Tab-separated table of C-alpha atoms in Angstrom:
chain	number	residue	atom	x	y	z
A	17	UNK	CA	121.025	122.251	-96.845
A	18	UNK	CA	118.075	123.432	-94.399
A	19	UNK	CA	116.270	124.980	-97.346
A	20	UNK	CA	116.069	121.898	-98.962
A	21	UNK	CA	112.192	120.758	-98.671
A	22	UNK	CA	111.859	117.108	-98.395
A	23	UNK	CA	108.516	115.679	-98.531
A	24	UNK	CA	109.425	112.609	-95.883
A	25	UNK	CA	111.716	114.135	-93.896
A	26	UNK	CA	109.137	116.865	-93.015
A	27	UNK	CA	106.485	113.586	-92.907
A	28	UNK	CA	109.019	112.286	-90.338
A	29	UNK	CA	109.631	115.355	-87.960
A	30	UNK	CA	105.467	116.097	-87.606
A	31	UNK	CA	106.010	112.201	-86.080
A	32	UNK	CA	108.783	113.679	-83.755
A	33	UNK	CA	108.171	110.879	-80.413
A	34	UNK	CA	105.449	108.448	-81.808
A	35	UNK	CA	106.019	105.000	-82.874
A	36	UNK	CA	106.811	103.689	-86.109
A	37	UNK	CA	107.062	100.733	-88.339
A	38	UNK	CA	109.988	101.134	-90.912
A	39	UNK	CA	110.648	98.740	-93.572
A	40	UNK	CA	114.071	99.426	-95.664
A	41	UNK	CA	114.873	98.254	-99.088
A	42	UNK	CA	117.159	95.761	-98.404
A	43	UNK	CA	116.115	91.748	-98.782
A	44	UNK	CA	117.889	91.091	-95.737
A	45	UNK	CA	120.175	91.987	-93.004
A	46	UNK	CA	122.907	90.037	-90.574
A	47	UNK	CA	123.181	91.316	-86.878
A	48	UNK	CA	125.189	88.918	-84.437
A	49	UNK	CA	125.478	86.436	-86.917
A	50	UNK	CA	121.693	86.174	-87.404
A	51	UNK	CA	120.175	86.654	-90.598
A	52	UNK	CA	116.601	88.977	-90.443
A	53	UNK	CA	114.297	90.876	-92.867
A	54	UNK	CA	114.556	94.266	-92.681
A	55	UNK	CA	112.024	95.281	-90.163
A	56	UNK	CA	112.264	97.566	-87.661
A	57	UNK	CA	109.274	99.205	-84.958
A	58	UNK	CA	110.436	102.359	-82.277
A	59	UNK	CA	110.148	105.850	-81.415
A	60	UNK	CA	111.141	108.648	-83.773
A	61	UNK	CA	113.987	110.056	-81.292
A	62	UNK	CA	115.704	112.357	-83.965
A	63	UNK	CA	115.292	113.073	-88.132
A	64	UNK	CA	117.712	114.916	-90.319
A	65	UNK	CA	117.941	115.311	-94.128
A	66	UNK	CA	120.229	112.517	-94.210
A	67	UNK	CA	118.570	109.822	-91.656
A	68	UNK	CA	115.931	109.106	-89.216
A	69	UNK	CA	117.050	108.179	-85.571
A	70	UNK	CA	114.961	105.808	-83.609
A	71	UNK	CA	115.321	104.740	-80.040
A	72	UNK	CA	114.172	102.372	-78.662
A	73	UNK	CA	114.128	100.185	-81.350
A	74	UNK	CA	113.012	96.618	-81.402
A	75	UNK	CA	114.138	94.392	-84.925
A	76	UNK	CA	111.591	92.160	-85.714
A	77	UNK	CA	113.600	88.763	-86.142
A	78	UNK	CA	111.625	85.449	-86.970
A	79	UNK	CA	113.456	83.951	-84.169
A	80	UNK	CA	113.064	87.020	-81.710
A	81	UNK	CA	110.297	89.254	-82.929
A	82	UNK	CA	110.498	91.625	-79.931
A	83	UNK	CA	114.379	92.137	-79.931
A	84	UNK	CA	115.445	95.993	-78.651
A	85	UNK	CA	118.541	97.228	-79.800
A	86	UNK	CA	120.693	98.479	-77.125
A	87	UNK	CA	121.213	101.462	-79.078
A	88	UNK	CA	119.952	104.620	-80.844
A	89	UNK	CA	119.270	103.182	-84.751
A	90	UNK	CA	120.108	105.523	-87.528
A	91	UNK	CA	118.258	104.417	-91.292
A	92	UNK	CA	118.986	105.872	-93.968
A	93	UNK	CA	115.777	107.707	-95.601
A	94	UNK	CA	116.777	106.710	-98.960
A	95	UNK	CA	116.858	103.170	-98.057
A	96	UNK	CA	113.357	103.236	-96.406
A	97	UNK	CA	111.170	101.177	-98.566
A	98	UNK	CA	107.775	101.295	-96.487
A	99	UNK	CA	106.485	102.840	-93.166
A	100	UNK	CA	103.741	103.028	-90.876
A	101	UNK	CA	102.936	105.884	-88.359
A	102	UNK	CA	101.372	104.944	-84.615
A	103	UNK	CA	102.260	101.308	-84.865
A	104	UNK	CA	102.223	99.080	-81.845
A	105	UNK	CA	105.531	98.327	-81.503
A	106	UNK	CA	104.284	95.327	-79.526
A	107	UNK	CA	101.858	93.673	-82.517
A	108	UNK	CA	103.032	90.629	-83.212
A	109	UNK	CA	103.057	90.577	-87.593
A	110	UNK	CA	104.354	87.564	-89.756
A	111	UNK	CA	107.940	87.859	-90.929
A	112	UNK	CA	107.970	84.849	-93.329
């Protein structure tokens, strides 16, 4: 499975440590009993064929658009829709 060359996941591992603004292709999400858009901004900690790790991770939630996750966040790379390399994790960007 290590010969296999993936475009994004070698995109991804040139990132290894710098921020990053993922966007997956779901229309939303429920975390804690709170209902967000998909939309997450942290530091590439890990990528594998299969997923992209990122810690720390902050979920950008209409009604808390800086909360971290207490954990490390695994995404799936086939359900990343959008992302952006060397984003300020701490830009503040309309969720509505």
């Amino acid at each position: 499975m290590e010969n296999i060359n993936d475009p994004l996941v070698e995109t991804l591992q040139n990132l290894l440590g710098e921020s990053i603004l993922i966007v997956t292709s779901s229309d939303q999400l429920n975390l804690f009993g709170q209902t967000f858009r998909p939309v997450f901004c942290g530091t590439i900690m890990n990528v594998s064929q299969g997923d992209v790790t990122l810690f720390p991770v902050n979920i950008k939630m209409i009604n808390a658009p800086f909360f971290q996750f207490p954990t490390p966040l695994n995404i799936p790379l086939e359900k990343i829709a959008h992302f952006t390399p060397n984003f300020d994790c701490n830009q503040r960007i309309p969720l509505t």
